[in-house]
Short mmCIF file of C-alpha atoms and ligand atoms in Angstrom, two decimals:
data_model
loop_
_atom_site.label_atom_id
_atom_site.label_comp_id
_atom_site.label_asym_id
_atom_site.label_seq_id
_atom_site.Cartn_x
_atom_site.Cartn_y
_atom_site.Cartn_z
CA MET A 187 34.86 6.76 5.14
CA ILE A 188 31.70 6.28 3.16
CA THR A 189 29.61 7.52 6.12
CA TYR A 190 29.84 10.97 7.74
CA ASN A 191 30.01 10.34 11.43
CA GLY A 192 31.95 7.18 11.93
CA SER A 193 28.71 5.20 11.99
CA ASP A 194 28.66 1.84 10.11
CA LEU A 195 24.99 2.04 9.58
CA ILE A 196 23.33 2.84 6.25
CA LEU A 197 19.72 3.36 5.30
CA ALA A 198 19.03 1.41 2.04
CA PRO A 199 17.50 2.89 -0.99
CA LEU A 200 13.76 2.35 -0.56
CA ALA A 201 11.42 3.17 -3.47
CA GLY A 202 8.24 4.75 -2.14
CA PHE A 203 9.68 5.20 1.42
CA GLY A 204 13.16 6.72 1.35
CA ASP A 205 11.98 10.38 1.18
CA SER A 206 13.81 13.27 2.71
CA GLY A 207 11.74 13.03 5.93
CA MET A 208 12.62 9.47 6.53
CA ARG A 209 16.21 10.11 5.78
CA SER A 210 16.35 13.10 8.12
CA LEU A 211 14.85 10.98 10.93
CA CYS A 212 17.23 8.13 10.31
CA PHE A 213 20.22 10.48 10.44
CA GLY A 214 18.89 11.79 13.82
CA TYR A 215 18.91 8.19 15.15
CA GLY A 216 22.43 7.47 14.05
CA ALA A 217 22.52 6.45 10.33
CA GLY A 218 25.82 7.56 8.79
CA LEU A 219 24.62 7.50 5.20
CA CYS A 220 21.10 7.36 3.74
CA TYR A 221 20.28 6.68 0.10
CA THR A 222 17.52 8.18 -1.89
CA GLU A 223 15.09 5.79 -3.39
CA MET A 224 16.21 4.58 -6.84
CA VAL A 225 16.11 7.39 -9.50
CA SER A 226 15.80 6.59 -13.16
CA ALA A 227 18.89 7.86 -15.08
CA LYS A 228 16.77 7.97 -18.23
CA GLY A 229 14.02 9.91 -16.41
CA LEU A 230 16.56 12.58 -15.47
CA TYR A 231 18.09 12.57 -18.92
CA TYR A 232 14.79 13.14 -20.58
CA GLY A 233 13.71 15.82 -18.08
CA ASN A 234 10.90 13.89 -16.21
CA GLU A 235 9.62 16.27 -13.48
CA ASN A 236 8.56 13.48 -11.14
CA THR A 237 11.97 11.88 -11.35
CA ALA A 238 13.72 15.24 -10.68
CA GLU A 239 11.56 15.75 -7.53
CA LEU A 240 13.27 12.66 -5.99
CA LEU A 241 16.50 14.66 -5.93
CA LYS A 242 15.30 17.28 -3.38
CA VAL A 243 17.35 17.17 -0.20
CA GLY A 244 16.27 18.65 3.15
CA LYS A 245 18.51 20.86 5.29
CA ASP A 246 18.74 18.26 8.04
CA GLU A 247 20.10 15.60 5.81
CA LYS A 248 23.79 15.11 6.70
CA HIS A 249 25.12 12.76 4.12
CA THR A 250 22.78 11.48 1.48
CA GLY A 251 23.65 9.29 -1.45
CA VAL A 252 21.71 9.14 -4.60
CA GLN A 253 20.89 5.81 -6.26
CA LEU A 254 20.64 5.68 -10.00
CA PHE A 255 19.21 2.91 -12.08
CA GLY A 256 19.73 2.33 -15.76
CA SER A 257 21.78 0.32 -18.16
CA ASP A 258 23.08 2.84 -20.69
CA PRO A 259 26.64 3.76 -19.64
CA GLU A 260 26.56 7.02 -21.59
CA ILE A 261 23.40 8.18 -19.99
CA THR A 262 24.38 7.30 -16.43
CA GLU A 263 27.77 9.02 -16.94
CA GLU A 264 26.13 12.16 -18.29
CA VAL A 265 23.55 12.26 -15.52
CA ALA A 266 26.15 11.64 -12.82
CA GLY A 267 27.68 14.99 -13.95
CA TYR A 268 24.45 16.96 -13.67
CA GLU A 269 24.40 20.00 -11.38
CA GLU A 270 21.44 18.53 -9.42
CA LEU A 271 23.43 15.52 -8.43
CA LYS A 272 26.31 17.61 -7.06
CA ASN A 273 24.35 17.79 -3.70
CA PHE A 274 25.04 14.13 -3.20
CA PRO A 275 28.50 13.09 -1.90
CA VAL A 276 27.77 9.48 -2.92
CA ILE A 277 26.36 8.00 -6.09
CA ASP A 278 25.12 4.42 -6.07
CA LEU A 279 24.39 2.18 -9.18
CA ASN A 280 21.47 -0.12 -8.66
CA CYS A 281 22.39 -3.68 -9.75
CA GLY A 282 19.91 -5.41 -7.48
CA CYS A 283 16.34 -4.36 -8.23
CA PRO A 284 14.35 -7.56 -8.97
CA VAL A 285 11.06 -5.86 -10.08
CA PRO A 286 9.99 -7.35 -13.42
CA LYS A 287 9.37 -3.91 -15.10
CA VAL A 288 12.96 -2.83 -14.30
CA TYR A 289 14.57 -6.17 -14.97
CA LYS A 290 12.91 -6.52 -18.42
CA ASN A 291 14.48 -3.22 -19.43
CA GLY A 292 17.92 -4.61 -18.64
CA ASP A 293 18.19 -2.41 -15.45
CA GLY A 294 18.60 -3.28 -11.76
CA SER A 295 19.54 -6.92 -11.18
CA ALA A 296 19.64 -7.58 -14.96
CA LEU A 297 23.00 -5.80 -14.95
CA MET A 298 24.39 -8.77 -13.01
CA LYS A 299 24.05 -10.85 -16.19
CA ASN A 300 26.77 -8.68 -17.57
CA PRO A 301 29.70 -7.91 -15.25
CA GLU A 302 31.58 -6.17 -18.03
CA LEU A 303 28.74 -3.67 -18.38
CA ILE A 304 28.83 -3.10 -14.63
CA GLU A 305 32.53 -2.24 -14.93
CA LYS A 306 31.89 0.06 -17.86
CA MET A 307 29.07 1.87 -16.11
CA VAL A 308 30.92 2.30 -12.89
CA LYS A 309 33.97 3.71 -14.79
CA GLY A 310 31.74 6.26 -16.52
CA ILE A 311 29.97 7.39 -13.33
CA LYS A 312 33.33 7.53 -11.54
CA ARG A 313 34.71 9.85 -14.31
CA ALA A 314 31.75 12.18 -13.96
CA ALA A 315 31.73 11.96 -10.06
CA GLY A 316 35.10 13.64 -9.52
CA GLU A 317 35.58 13.77 -5.75
CA ARG A 318 32.32 12.11 -5.07
CA LEU A 319 32.18 8.45 -4.04
CA VAL A 320 30.63 5.76 -6.21
CA THR A 321 29.01 2.70 -4.67
CA VAL A 322 27.29 -0.33 -6.26
CA LYS A 323 24.43 -2.30 -4.75
CA MET A 324 23.85 -5.93 -5.94
CA ARG A 325 22.32 -9.27 -4.99
CA LYS A 326 23.85 -12.73 -4.58
CA GLY A 327 23.06 -13.40 -8.24
CA VAL A 328 20.44 -13.68 -11.02
CA GLU A 329 18.74 -16.54 -12.86
CA GLY A 330 19.68 -19.12 -10.14
CA LYS A 331 23.44 -18.37 -10.56
CA THR A 332 25.61 -17.02 -7.79
CA ASN A 333 27.78 -14.56 -9.72
CA VAL A 334 28.08 -11.88 -7.17
CA LYS A 335 31.83 -12.49 -7.12
CA GLU A 336 32.37 -11.53 -10.75
CA CYS A 337 30.04 -8.61 -10.37
CA ALA A 338 31.64 -7.27 -7.23
CA LEU A 339 35.15 -7.59 -8.78
CA ALA A 340 33.85 -5.82 -11.88
CA ALA A 341 32.54 -2.93 -9.73
CA GLN A 342 35.85 -2.70 -7.91
CA GLU A 343 37.73 -2.78 -11.25
CA GLY A 344 35.57 0.08 -12.47
CA GLY A 345 36.69 2.12 -9.50
CA ALA A 346 33.80 1.65 -7.01
CA ASP A 347 34.42 2.89 -3.51
CA MET A 348 32.07 0.28 -1.90
CA VAL A 349 29.97 -2.66 -2.83
CA THR A 350 26.76 -3.63 -1.03
CA VAL A 351 25.62 -7.18 -1.21
CA HIS A 352 22.10 -8.30 -0.36
CA GLY A 353 22.56 -12.01 0.33
CA ARG A 354 19.76 -13.30 -1.82
CA THR A 355 19.37 -13.97 -5.56
CA ARG A 356 16.84 -12.03 -7.70
CA GLU A 357 14.59 -15.01 -7.87
CA GLN A 358 14.46 -15.35 -4.15
CA MET A 359 13.17 -11.78 -3.76
CA TYR A 360 12.79 -11.82 0.03
CA SER A 361 12.25 -15.56 0.59
CA GLY A 362 14.79 -17.90 2.19
CA GLY A 363 17.53 -16.86 4.48
CA VAL A 364 20.28 -14.44 3.86
CA ASP A 365 23.48 -16.09 2.57
CA TYR A 366 26.00 -14.81 5.16
CA ASP A 367 28.75 -17.05 3.75
CA ILE A 368 28.65 -15.43 0.34
CA ILE A 369 28.83 -11.96 1.98
CA ALA A 370 31.85 -13.07 4.04
CA GLU A 371 33.40 -14.50 0.79
CA ILE A 372 32.91 -11.23 -1.11
CA LYS A 373 34.43 -9.28 1.91
CA SER A 374 37.49 -11.56 1.75
CA ILE A 375 38.17 -10.92 -2.01
CA LEU A 376 37.48 -7.18 -2.17
CA LYS A 377 40.02 -4.49 -1.48
CA ILE A 378 37.30 -1.87 -1.11
CA PRO A 379 34.82 -1.75 1.76
CA LEU A 380 31.83 -4.02 1.76
CA CYS A 381 28.35 -3.33 3.06
CA GLY A 382 26.23 -6.32 4.14
CA ASN A 383 22.51 -6.22 3.52
CA GLY A 384 19.56 -8.44 4.29
CA ASP A 385 17.32 -9.06 7.33
CA VAL A 386 18.85 -6.60 9.68
CA PHE A 387 16.00 -5.65 12.00
CA ASP A 388 17.71 -5.23 15.41
CA ARG A 389 21.01 -5.35 17.27
CA ARG A 390 21.19 -9.08 17.23
CA SER A 391 20.83 -9.34 13.42
CA TYR A 392 23.21 -6.46 12.96
CA LEU A 393 25.81 -8.37 15.00
CA ARG A 394 25.15 -11.48 12.86
CA MET A 395 25.83 -9.41 9.79
CA LYS A 396 29.03 -7.97 11.28
CA GLU A 397 30.33 -11.57 11.77
CA THR A 398 30.74 -11.69 7.97
CA GLY A 399 33.43 -8.97 8.27
CA ALA A 400 31.19 -6.44 6.58
CA ASP A 401 32.48 -2.93 7.07
CA TYR A 402 29.04 -1.37 6.88
CA VAL A 403 25.50 -2.70 7.53
CA MET A 404 22.52 -1.56 5.54
CA VAL A 405 18.95 -1.61 6.87
CA ALA A 406 15.89 -1.43 4.60
CA ARG A 407 12.59 -3.03 5.77
CA GLY A 408 13.70 -2.65 9.38
CA ALA A 409 13.69 1.14 9.11
CA ILE A 410 10.30 1.51 7.43
CA GLY A 411 8.03 3.07 10.08
CA ARG A 412 10.87 2.55 12.60
CA PRO A 413 13.62 5.18 11.94
CA TYR A 414 14.69 4.68 15.58
CA VAL A 415 15.95 1.17 14.68
CA PHE A 416 19.43 2.75 14.11
CA ALA A 417 19.55 3.77 17.78
CA GLU A 418 18.38 0.36 18.87
CA ILE A 419 21.06 -1.31 16.83
CA LYS A 420 23.61 0.88 18.53
CA GLY A 421 22.39 -0.54 21.82
CA GLU A 422 20.47 2.58 22.90
CA ASN A 423 16.93 2.59 24.13
CA PRO A 424 15.35 5.43 22.08
CA GLU A 425 12.18 7.01 23.41
CA TYR A 426 9.67 8.04 20.78
CA SER A 427 5.96 8.68 20.30
CA VAL A 428 4.58 7.49 16.99
CA ALA A 429 2.38 10.62 16.58
CA GLU A 430 5.46 12.90 17.26
CA LEU A 431 7.59 10.91 14.76
CA ILE A 432 4.89 11.44 12.06
CA LYS A 433 4.57 15.19 12.82
CA LYS A 434 8.37 15.44 12.63
CA HIS A 435 8.41 13.54 9.37
CA ILE A 436 5.93 15.92 7.89
CA GLU A 437 7.93 18.93 9.10
CA TYR A 438 11.03 17.64 7.41
CA ILE A 439 9.33 17.50 4.01
CA ARG A 440 7.33 20.75 4.32
CA PHE A 441 9.41 22.16 1.42
CA LEU A 442 7.73 19.69 -1.01
CA PRO A 443 4.39 20.38 -2.74
CA GLU A 444 1.34 19.45 -0.65
CA ARG A 445 0.23 16.73 -3.03
CA THR A 446 3.65 15.08 -2.65
CA ILE A 447 3.55 15.37 1.14
CA VAL A 448 0.07 13.77 1.31
CA GLY A 449 0.96 11.02 -1.08
CA THR A 450 4.20 10.23 0.68
CA MET A 451 2.73 10.40 4.21
CA LYS A 452 -0.18 7.97 3.45
CA LYS A 453 2.31 5.10 3.06
CA GLN A 454 4.53 6.28 5.76
CA ILE A 455 1.73 6.67 8.39
CA ALA A 456 0.41 3.19 7.49
CA ALA A 457 3.95 1.93 8.25
CA TYR A 458 4.22 3.95 11.51
CA VAL A 459 0.96 2.71 12.94
CA LYS A 460 1.63 -0.99 12.25
CA GLY A 461 0.92 -2.92 15.33
CA ILE A 462 -0.93 -0.08 17.09
CA PRO A 463 -4.46 -0.77 18.43
CA GLY A 464 -7.10 0.62 16.08
CA GLN A 465 -4.61 0.74 13.13
CA LYS A 466 -7.20 -0.42 10.63
CA LYS A 467 -9.50 2.56 11.35
CA ILE A 468 -6.58 4.97 11.35
CA LYS A 469 -5.39 3.66 7.96
CA GLU A 470 -8.84 4.00 6.47
CA LYS A 471 -8.91 7.70 7.49
CA VAL A 472 -5.37 8.28 6.35
CA PHE A 473 -6.00 6.84 2.86
CA ALA A 474 -9.17 8.89 2.51
CA ALA A 475 -7.36 12.18 3.45
CA GLU A 476 -6.78 14.47 0.49
CA THR A 477 -5.26 17.44 2.15
CA LEU A 478 -2.46 17.90 4.73
CA GLU A 479 -5.02 19.34 7.12
CA LYS A 480 -7.14 16.15 6.96
CA LEU A 481 -3.96 14.07 7.28
CA TYR A 482 -3.06 15.97 10.41
CA ALA A 483 -6.44 15.26 11.88
CA THR A 484 -5.80 11.53 11.61
CA ILE A 485 -2.60 11.82 13.65
CA GLU A 486 -4.67 12.81 16.68
CA LEU A 487 -6.35 9.35 16.47
CA ILE A 488 -3.03 7.64 17.16
CA GLY A 489 -2.78 8.88 20.68
CA ARG A 490 0.77 7.76 21.34
C1 LIG B 571 9.62 -1.02 -0.29
C2 LIG B 571 11.02 -1.40 -0.76
C3 LIG B 571 11.63 -0.57 -1.74
C4 LIG B 571 12.92 -0.85 -2.20
N1 LIG B 571 13.52 -0.05 -3.08
C5 LIG B 571 14.80 -0.21 -3.48
C6 LIG B 571 15.41 0.70 -4.31
O1 LIG B 571 14.92 1.81 -4.68
N2 LIG B 571 16.73 0.40 -4.63
C7 LIG B 571 17.43 -0.70 -4.16
O2 LIG B 571 18.57 -0.88 -4.57
N3 LIG B 571 16.79 -1.57 -3.45
C8 LIG B 571 15.50 -1.36 -3.03
N4 LIG B 571 14.91 -2.22 -2.16
C9 LIG B 571 15.76 -3.36 -1.60
C10 LIG B 571 16.40 -2.89 -0.29
O3 LIG B 571 17.23 -1.82 -0.43
C11 LIG B 571 17.17 -4.09 0.41
O4 LIG B 571 18.17 -4.46 -0.45
C12 LIG B 571 16.31 -5.27 0.68
O5 LIG B 571 15.04 -4.90 1.22
C13 LIG B 571 16.91 -6.23 1.70
O6 LIG B 571 17.16 -5.59 2.96
P1 LIG B 571 16.29 -5.79 4.23
O7 LIG B 571 16.25 -7.20 4.55
O8 LIG B 571 17.03 -4.95 5.32
O9 LIG B 571 14.92 -5.28 3.93
C14 LIG B 571 13.61 -1.97 -1.70
C15 LIG B 571 13.04 -2.83 -0.77
C16 LIG B 571 11.72 -2.52 -0.25
C17 LIG B 571 11.14 -3.40 0.76
#
Protein backbone atom coordinates (compact mmCIF):
# COMPACT_ATOMS: atom_id res chain seq x y z
CA MET A 1 0.00 0.00 0.00
CA ILE A 2 1.14 3.50 -0.80
CA THR A 3 -1.08 4.85 1.99
CA TYR A 4 -0.85 4.01 5.68
CA ASN A 5 -4.37 3.19 6.82
CA GLY A 6 -6.04 1.48 3.91
CA SER A 7 -7.44 4.82 2.76
CA ASP A 8 -7.37 5.46 -0.98
CA LEU A 9 -7.35 9.23 -0.46
CA ILE A 10 -4.28 11.35 -1.02
CA LEU A 11 -3.63 15.03 -0.36
CA ALA A 12 -1.90 16.51 -3.41
CA PRO A 13 1.33 18.47 -3.28
CA LEU A 14 0.21 22.08 -2.93
CA ALA A 15 2.79 24.84 -3.16
CA GLY A 16 2.02 27.55 -0.61
CA PHE A 17 -0.65 25.47 1.15
CA GLY A 18 0.52 21.93 1.88
CA ASP A 19 2.25 22.78 5.14
CA SER A 20 2.56 20.46 8.10
CA GLY A 21 -0.62 21.86 9.71
CA MET A 22 -2.76 21.23 6.66
CA ARG A 23 -1.30 17.75 6.30
CA SER A 24 -1.96 16.93 9.97
CA LEU A 25 -5.58 18.08 9.67
CA CYS A 26 -6.08 16.06 6.47
CA PHE A 27 -4.71 12.93 8.15
CA GLY A 28 -7.19 13.51 10.95
CA TYR A 29 -10.05 13.53 8.46
CA GLY A 30 -8.95 10.35 6.70
CA ALA A 31 -6.25 11.04 4.11
CA GLY A 32 -3.93 8.05 3.83
CA LEU A 33 -0.97 9.93 2.36
CA CYS A 34 -0.22 13.64 2.22
CA TYR A 35 2.50 15.14 0.12
CA THR A 36 4.64 18.14 0.97
CA GLU A 37 4.52 21.02 -1.43
CA MET A 38 7.08 20.71 -4.20
CA VAL A 39 10.64 21.05 -2.97
CA SER A 40 13.48 22.11 -5.25
CA ALA A 41 16.12 19.38 -5.50
CA LYS A 42 18.64 22.03 -6.49
CA GLY A 43 17.62 24.21 -3.54
CA LEU A 44 18.38 21.33 -1.16
CA TYR A 45 21.58 20.47 -2.99
CA TYR A 46 22.89 24.02 -2.67
CA GLY A 47 21.79 24.33 0.95
CA ASN A 48 18.98 26.89 0.59
CA GLU A 49 17.50 27.37 4.08
CA ASN A 50 13.99 28.23 2.93
CA THR A 51 13.90 25.05 0.88
CA ALA A 52 15.11 22.98 3.83
CA GLU A 53 12.30 24.41 5.99
CA LEU A 54 9.78 22.69 3.73
CA LEU A 55 11.08 19.34 4.98
CA LYS A 56 9.91 19.84 8.56
CA VAL A 57 7.39 17.23 9.61
CA GLY A 58 5.09 17.50 12.63
CA LYS A 59 4.48 14.74 15.17
CA ASP A 60 0.86 14.22 14.05
CA GLU A 61 1.78 13.48 10.47
CA LYS A 62 1.18 9.81 9.88
CA HIS A 63 2.54 9.16 6.42
CA THR A 64 3.91 12.11 4.50
CA GLY A 65 5.52 11.97 1.09
CA VAL A 66 8.01 14.55 -0.12
CA GLN A 67 7.72 15.89 -3.63
CA LEU A 68 10.91 16.89 -5.45
CA PHE A 69 11.18 18.95 -8.57
CA GLY A 70 14.22 19.18 -10.78
CA SER A 71 15.61 17.78 -14.00
CA ASP A 72 19.17 16.82 -13.18
CA PRO A 73 19.15 13.07 -12.48
CA GLU A 74 22.39 13.19 -10.51
CA ILE A 75 21.11 15.92 -8.21
CA THR A 76 17.72 14.29 -7.56
CA GLU A 77 19.43 10.95 -6.84
CA GLU A 78 21.88 12.53 -4.42
CA VAL A 79 19.18 14.57 -2.67
CA ALA A 80 16.89 11.53 -2.34
CA GLY A 81 19.64 9.95 -0.25
CA TYR A 82 19.94 12.89 2.18
CA GLU A 83 19.34 12.20 5.85
CA GLU A 84 16.57 14.87 5.99
CA LEU A 85 14.57 12.96 3.40
CA LYS A 86 14.65 9.74 5.40
CA ASN A 87 11.62 10.99 7.41
CA PHE A 88 9.53 10.50 4.31
CA PRO A 89 8.36 7.00 3.40
CA VAL A 90 7.41 8.20 -0.10
CA ILE A 91 9.34 10.39 -2.57
CA ASP A 92 7.47 11.87 -5.53
CA LEU A 93 8.94 13.31 -8.70
CA ASN A 94 7.06 16.33 -10.06
CA CYS A 95 6.45 15.94 -13.81
CA GLY A 96 3.32 18.06 -13.87
CA CYS A 97 4.01 21.62 -12.72
CA PRO A 98 2.89 24.01 -15.50
CA VAL A 99 4.26 27.24 -13.98
CA PRO A 100 6.40 29.07 -16.61
CA LYS A 101 9.35 29.67 -14.27
CA VAL A 102 9.58 25.95 -13.50
CA TYR A 103 8.80 24.82 -17.04
CA LYS A 104 11.44 27.09 -18.62
CA ASN A 105 14.09 25.48 -16.43
CA GLY A 106 13.16 22.10 -17.86
CA ASP A 107 11.50 21.02 -14.58
CA GLY A 108 7.93 20.00 -13.74
CA SER A 109 5.78 19.27 -16.78
CA ALA A 110 8.76 19.98 -19.10
CA LEU A 111 10.03 16.52 -18.11
CA MET A 112 7.11 15.07 -20.06
CA LYS A 113 8.86 16.13 -23.26
CA ASN A 114 11.49 13.55 -22.48
CA PRO A 115 10.17 10.19 -21.21
CA GLU A 116 13.71 8.73 -21.24
CA LEU A 117 14.79 11.38 -18.78
CA ILE A 118 11.81 10.53 -16.56
CA GLU A 119 12.91 6.89 -16.57
CA LYS A 120 16.50 7.84 -15.76
CA MET A 121 15.47 10.15 -12.93
CA VAL A 122 13.13 7.60 -11.39
CA LYS A 123 15.86 4.94 -11.56
CA GLY A 124 18.27 7.23 -9.71
CA ILE A 125 15.76 8.25 -7.02
CA LYS A 126 14.79 4.62 -6.60
CA ARG A 127 18.44 3.61 -6.08
CA ALA A 128 18.80 6.23 -3.36
CA ALA A 129 15.39 5.50 -1.81
CA GLY A 130 16.13 1.96 -0.64
CA GLU A 131 12.98 0.73 1.12
CA ARG A 132 11.10 3.97 0.53
CA LEU A 133 8.50 4.21 -2.21
CA VAL A 134 8.89 6.36 -5.30
CA THR A 135 5.93 7.93 -7.06
CA VAL A 136 5.63 10.17 -10.11
CA LYS A 137 3.01 12.84 -10.73
CA MET A 138 2.24 13.95 -14.27
CA ARG A 139 -0.36 15.55 -16.51
CA LYS A 140 -2.11 14.30 -19.65
CA GLY A 141 0.63 15.83 -21.81
CA VAL A 142 2.51 18.95 -22.86
CA GLU A 143 2.56 21.19 -25.90
CA GLY A 144 -0.80 19.97 -27.10
CA LYS A 145 0.33 16.34 -27.19
CA THR A 146 -1.19 13.56 -25.14
CA ASN A 147 1.94 11.63 -24.24
CA VAL A 148 1.11 10.58 -20.71
CA LYS A 149 1.18 6.96 -21.89
CA GLU A 150 4.89 7.04 -22.79
CA CYS A 151 5.68 9.00 -19.64
CA ALA A 152 3.73 6.69 -17.32
CA LEU A 153 5.38 3.63 -18.88
CA ALA A 154 8.78 5.30 -18.55
CA ALA A 155 8.11 5.93 -14.86
CA GLN A 156 7.08 2.31 -14.39
CA GLU A 157 10.17 1.11 -16.26
CA GLY A 158 12.30 3.26 -13.97
CA GLY A 159 10.84 1.42 -10.98
CA ALA A 160 8.10 3.79 -9.80
CA ASP A 161 5.67 2.40 -7.24
CA MET A 162 2.73 4.57 -8.36
CA VAL A 163 1.91 7.10 -11.05
CA THR A 164 -0.51 9.98 -10.51
CA VAL A 165 -2.24 11.42 -13.56
CA HIS A 166 -3.94 14.82 -13.59
CA GLY A 167 -6.25 14.53 -16.57
CA ARG A 168 -5.37 17.85 -18.21
CA THR A 169 -2.47 18.99 -20.41
CA ARG A 170 -0.01 21.65 -19.28
CA GLU A 171 -1.56 24.19 -21.62
CA GLN A 172 -5.01 23.60 -20.17
CA MET A 173 -3.77 24.51 -16.68
CA TYR A 174 -7.18 24.18 -14.94
CA SER A 175 -9.49 24.85 -17.85
CA GLY A 176 -11.63 22.31 -19.66
CA GLY A 177 -12.83 19.10 -18.12
CA VAL A 178 -10.69 16.31 -16.74
CA ASP A 179 -10.08 13.58 -19.30
CA TYR A 180 -11.32 10.52 -17.41
CA ASP A 181 -10.82 8.29 -20.46
CA ILE A 182 -7.09 8.91 -20.55
CA ILE A 183 -6.86 8.13 -16.84
CA ALA A 184 -8.75 4.87 -17.44
CA GLU A 185 -6.44 4.04 -20.34
CA ILE A 186 -3.32 4.59 -18.26
CA LYS A 187 -4.79 2.43 -15.51
CA SER A 188 -5.33 -0.35 -18.06
CA ILE A 189 -1.71 -0.34 -19.29
CA LEU A 190 0.14 0.03 -15.98
CA LYS A 191 1.14 -2.84 -13.71
CA ILE A 192 1.74 -0.46 -10.80
CA PRO A 193 -1.04 1.42 -8.96
CA LEU A 194 -2.53 4.54 -10.48
CA CYS A 195 -3.76 7.63 -8.68
CA GLY A 196 -6.38 9.73 -10.46
CA ASN A 197 -6.30 13.50 -10.02
CA GLY A 198 -8.43 16.40 -11.14
CA ASP A 199 -11.63 18.09 -9.99
CA VAL A 200 -12.34 15.91 -6.99
CA PHE A 201 -14.24 18.15 -4.60
CA ASP A 202 -16.78 15.83 -2.97
CA ARG A 203 -18.01 12.25 -2.80
CA ARG A 204 -19.74 12.42 -6.17
CA SER A 205 -16.63 13.54 -8.04
CA TYR A 206 -14.56 11.00 -6.09
CA LEU A 207 -16.88 8.23 -7.27
CA ARG A 208 -16.58 9.52 -10.83
CA MET A 209 -12.80 9.30 -10.58
CA LYS A 210 -13.04 5.77 -9.16
CA GLU A 211 -14.95 4.72 -12.29
CA THR A 212 -11.66 5.06 -14.20
CA GLY A 213 -10.35 2.15 -12.13
CA ALA A 214 -7.94 4.44 -10.26
CA ASP A 215 -6.50 2.73 -7.18
CA TYR A 216 -6.07 6.02 -5.36
CA VAL A 217 -7.68 9.44 -5.66
CA MET A 218 -5.83 12.70 -5.10
CA VAL A 219 -7.47 15.90 -3.89
CA ALA A 220 -5.86 19.31 -4.31
CA ARG A 221 -8.01 22.47 -4.54
CA GLY A 222 -10.88 20.67 -2.84
CA ALA A 223 -8.87 20.43 0.37
CA ILE A 224 -7.64 24.03 0.55
CA GLY A 225 -9.47 25.58 3.50
CA ARG A 226 -11.50 22.35 3.68
CA PRO A 227 -9.38 19.58 5.21
CA TYR A 228 -12.63 17.86 6.26
CA VAL A 229 -13.31 17.11 2.57
CA PHE A 230 -11.67 13.72 3.11
CA ALA A 231 -14.34 12.77 5.67
CA GLU A 232 -17.08 14.05 3.35
CA ILE A 233 -15.70 11.93 0.51
CA LYS A 234 -15.85 8.91 2.78
CA GLY A 235 -19.56 9.60 3.25
CA GLU A 236 -19.22 11.02 6.75
CA ASN A 237 -20.78 14.21 7.97
CA PRO A 238 -17.92 15.92 9.78
CA GLU A 239 -18.68 18.60 12.31
CA TYR A 240 -16.26 21.49 12.42
CA SER A 241 -15.94 25.11 13.38
CA VAL A 242 -13.83 27.26 11.08
CA ALA A 243 -12.31 29.16 14.01
CA GLU A 244 -11.37 25.89 15.75
CA LEU A 245 -9.87 24.49 12.55
CA ILE A 246 -7.67 27.56 12.21
CA LYS A 247 -6.55 27.33 15.84
CA LYS A 248 -5.76 23.65 15.42
CA HIS A 249 -3.84 24.40 12.25
CA ILE A 250 -1.70 26.95 14.11
CA GLU A 251 -1.09 24.51 16.97
CA TYR A 252 0.17 21.90 14.51
CA ILE A 253 2.82 24.28 13.18
CA ARG A 254 3.88 25.82 16.49
CA PHE A 255 7.30 24.24 16.06
CA LEU A 256 8.04 26.55 13.09
CA PRO A 257 9.47 30.09 13.42
CA GLU A 258 6.81 32.76 14.10
CA ARG A 259 7.42 34.54 10.78
CA THR A 260 6.76 31.26 8.95
CA ILE A 261 3.58 30.59 10.93
CA VAL A 262 2.23 34.09 10.24
CA GLY A 263 3.13 33.95 6.54
CA THR A 264 1.60 30.51 6.15
CA MET A 265 -1.57 31.25 8.08
CA LYS A 266 -2.43 34.41 6.15
CA LYS A 267 -3.09 32.39 3.02
CA GLN A 268 -4.66 29.55 4.92
CA ILE A 269 -7.08 31.76 6.89
CA ALA A 270 -8.13 33.51 3.66
CA ALA A 271 -9.02 30.06 2.32
CA TYR A 272 -10.78 28.93 5.51
CA VAL A 273 -13.06 31.98 5.61
CA LYS A 274 -14.09 31.77 1.95
CA GLY A 275 -17.85 32.06 1.79
CA ILE A 276 -18.24 33.26 5.38
CA PRO A 277 -20.20 36.50 5.93
CA GLY A 278 -17.79 39.40 6.54
CA GLN A 279 -14.89 37.55 4.94
CA LYS A 280 -13.56 40.68 3.23
CA LYS A 281 -13.03 42.48 6.52
CA ILE A 282 -11.53 39.43 8.16
CA LYS A 283 -9.07 39.01 5.27
CA GLU A 284 -8.02 42.67 5.48
CA LYS A 285 -7.20 42.25 9.17
CA VAL A 286 -5.47 38.94 8.55
CA PHE A 287 -3.23 40.37 5.85
CA ALA A 288 -2.34 43.34 8.05
CA ALA A 289 -1.34 41.13 11.01
CA GLU A 290 2.38 40.92 11.57
CA THR A 291 2.54 38.81 14.71
CA LEU A 292 0.92 35.60 15.81
CA GLU A 293 -0.88 37.48 18.59
CA LYS A 294 -2.49 39.84 16.07
CA LEU A 295 -3.38 36.93 13.85
CA TYR A 296 -5.06 35.18 16.77
CA ALA A 297 -7.15 38.30 17.40
CA THR A 298 -8.57 38.06 13.87
CA ILE A 299 -9.81 34.53 14.51
CA GLU A 300 -12.22 35.91 17.09
CA LEU A 301 -13.93 37.84 14.28
CA ILE A 302 -14.94 34.63 12.54
CA GLY A 303 -17.39 33.62 15.18
CA ARG A 304 -17.99 30.09 13.92
C1 LIG B 1 -2.21 26.35 -5.09
C2 LIG B 1 -1.76 25.12 -5.84
C3 LIG B 1 -0.47 24.65 -5.65
C4 LIG B 1 -0.03 23.49 -6.31
N1 LIG B 1 1.23 23.02 -6.07
C5 LIG B 1 1.64 21.86 -6.65
C6 LIG B 1 2.91 21.28 -6.34
O1 LIG B 1 3.67 21.81 -5.52
N2 LIG B 1 3.23 20.13 -6.97
C7 LIG B 1 2.40 19.51 -7.86
O2 LIG B 1 2.75 18.44 -8.39
N3 LIG B 1 1.20 20.03 -8.15
C8 LIG B 1 0.80 21.17 -7.57
N4 LIG B 1 -0.45 21.65 -7.84
C9 LIG B 1 -1.36 20.87 -8.69
C10 LIG B 1 -2.23 19.95 -7.83
O3 LIG B 1 -1.45 19.05 -7.08
C11 LIG B 1 -3.24 19.15 -8.70
O4 LIG B 1 -2.55 18.34 -9.60
C12 LIG B 1 -4.19 20.05 -9.46
O5 LIG B 1 -4.64 21.15 -8.66
C13 LIG B 1 -5.43 19.28 -9.93
O6 LIG B 1 -6.14 18.74 -8.85
P1 LIG B 1 -7.51 19.41 -8.28
O7 LIG B 1 -8.45 19.48 -9.46
O8 LIG B 1 -7.96 18.46 -7.21
O9 LIG B 1 -7.17 20.77 -7.80
C14 LIG B 1 -0.90 22.81 -7.21
C15 LIG B 1 -2.19 23.30 -7.38
C16 LIG B 1 -2.64 24.43 -6.72
C17 LIG B 1 -4.05 24.90 -6.92
